[in-house]
């Protein structure tokens, strides 16, 4: 039972629909409530579960530092129901 083994892959595959449903619900609540950030305080370290796309400075930040951008930065932003 090593990380990345068959058991872990099967567990991830089985849990993916539940995680996707949870993340969609979190995003809907965040958009409806006009939240900019949603944090998970359930673990030792805080995790960000949702961030309003208007705060994504990946592109301008990369250009400012002269860093090379790759296709990972070309992911289209999701449209939310919030006005900016």
CSV table of C-alpha atoms in Angstrom, one decimal:
chain,number,residue,atom,x,y,z
A,1,UNK,CA,0.0,0.0,0.0
A,2,UNK,CA,2.2,2.8,-1.3
A,3,UNK,CA,1.1,6.3,-2.1
A,4,UNK,CA,0.1,6.3,-5.8
A,5,UNK,CA,-0.6,2.6,-5.7
A,6,UNK,CA,-3.7,0.9,-7.0
A,7,UNK,CA,-5.6,1.2,-3.7
A,8,UNK,CA,-5.0,5.0,-3.5
A,9,UNK,CA,-6.0,5.4,-7.1
A,10,UNK,CA,-9.2,3.5,-6.6
A,11,UNK,CA,-10.0,5.5,-3.5
A,12,UNK,CA,-9.4,8.7,-5.3
A,13,UNK,CA,-11.6,7.6,-8.2
A,14,UNK,CA,-14.4,6.6,-5.9
A,15,UNK,CA,-14.2,9.8,-3.9
A,16,UNK,CA,-14.0,12.2,-6.9
A,17,UNK,CA,-17.7,12.5,-7.4
A,18,UNK,CA,-18.3,13.4,-3.7
A,19,UNK,CA,-15.4,15.9,-3.7
A,20,UNK,CA,-16.7,17.5,-7.0
A,21,UNK,CA,-20.2,17.8,-5.5
A,22,UNK,CA,-18.8,19.4,-2.3
A,23,UNK,CA,-16.6,21.9,-4.2
A,24,UNK,CA,-19.5,22.9,-6.4
A,25,UNK,CA,-21.7,23.5,-3.4
A,26,UNK,CA,-19.0,25.5,-1.7
A,27,UNK,CA,-18.6,27.6,-4.9
A,28,UNK,CA,-22.4,28.2,-5.1
A,29,UNK,CA,-22.6,29.3,-1.5
A,30,UNK,CA,-19.6,31.6,-2.0
A,31,UNK,CA,-21.0,33.2,-5.1
A,32,UNK,CA,-24.5,33.6,-3.6
A,33,UNK,CA,-23.1,35.0,-0.4
A,34,UNK,CA,-20.6,37.3,-2.3
A,35,UNK,CA,-17.6,35.8,-0.5
A,36,UNK,CA,-14.2,36.4,-2.0
A,37,UNK,CA,-12.5,33.6,-0.1
A,38,UNK,CA,-13.6,30.4,1.7
A,39,UNK,CA,-11.1,28.7,4.0
A,40,UNK,CA,-11.0,25.2,5.5
A,41,UNK,CA,-10.2,25.5,9.2
A,42,UNK,CA,-10.7,21.7,9.8
A,43,UNK,CA,-7.0,20.8,9.6
A,44,UNK,CA,-3.8,22.0,11.2
A,45,UNK,CA,-3.0,24.1,8.2
A,46,UNK,CA,-5.6,26.4,6.6
A,47,UNK,CA,-6.6,25.5,3.1
A,48,UNK,CA,-8.3,27.8,0.6
A,49,UNK,CA,-11.4,26.1,-0.8
A,50,UNK,CA,-12.6,29.0,-3.0
A,51,UNK,CA,-11.2,32.2,-4.3
A,52,UNK,CA,-13.0,34.8,-6.4
A,53,UNK,CA,-11.3,34.9,-9.8
A,54,UNK,CA,-11.0,38.7,-9.7
A,55,UNK,CA,-8.1,38.2,-7.2
A,56,UNK,CA,-6.1,35.9,-9.5
A,57,UNK,CA,-2.9,37.8,-10.3
A,58,UNK,CA,-1.0,34.8,-11.8
A,59,UNK,CA,-0.6,36.4,-15.2
A,60,UNK,CA,0.4,39.9,-14.2
A,61,UNK,CA,2.5,38.6,-11.4
A,62,UNK,CA,4.4,36.3,-13.8
A,63,UNK,CA,4.9,39.1,-16.3
A,64,UNK,CA,6.2,41.4,-13.5
A,65,UNK,CA,8.8,38.9,-12.4
A,66,UNK,CA,9.7,37.9,-15.9
A,67,UNK,CA,8.8,34.3,-15.2
A,68,UNK,CA,7.9,32.1,-18.1
A,69,UNK,CA,4.3,31.2,-18.2
A,70,UNK,CA,3.1,27.8,-19.3
A,71,UNK,CA,-0.2,26.4,-20.4
A,72,UNK,CA,-1.1,25.8,-16.8
A,73,UNK,CA,-1.6,29.6,-16.5
A,74,UNK,CA,-3.9,29.7,-19.6
A,75,UNK,CA,-6.8,28.0,-17.8
A,76,UNK,CA,-10.0,30.0,-18.6
A,77,UNK,CA,-11.5,31.7,-15.5
A,78,UNK,CA,-14.9,30.4,-14.4
A,79,UNK,CA,-17.7,32.8,-14.7
A,80,UNK,CA,-19.4,33.6,-11.5
A,81,UNK,CA,-22.7,35.3,-10.8
A,82,UNK,CA,-21.0,38.1,-9.0
A,83,UNK,CA,-20.4,41.5,-10.5
A,84,UNK,CA,-17.0,43.0,-10.1
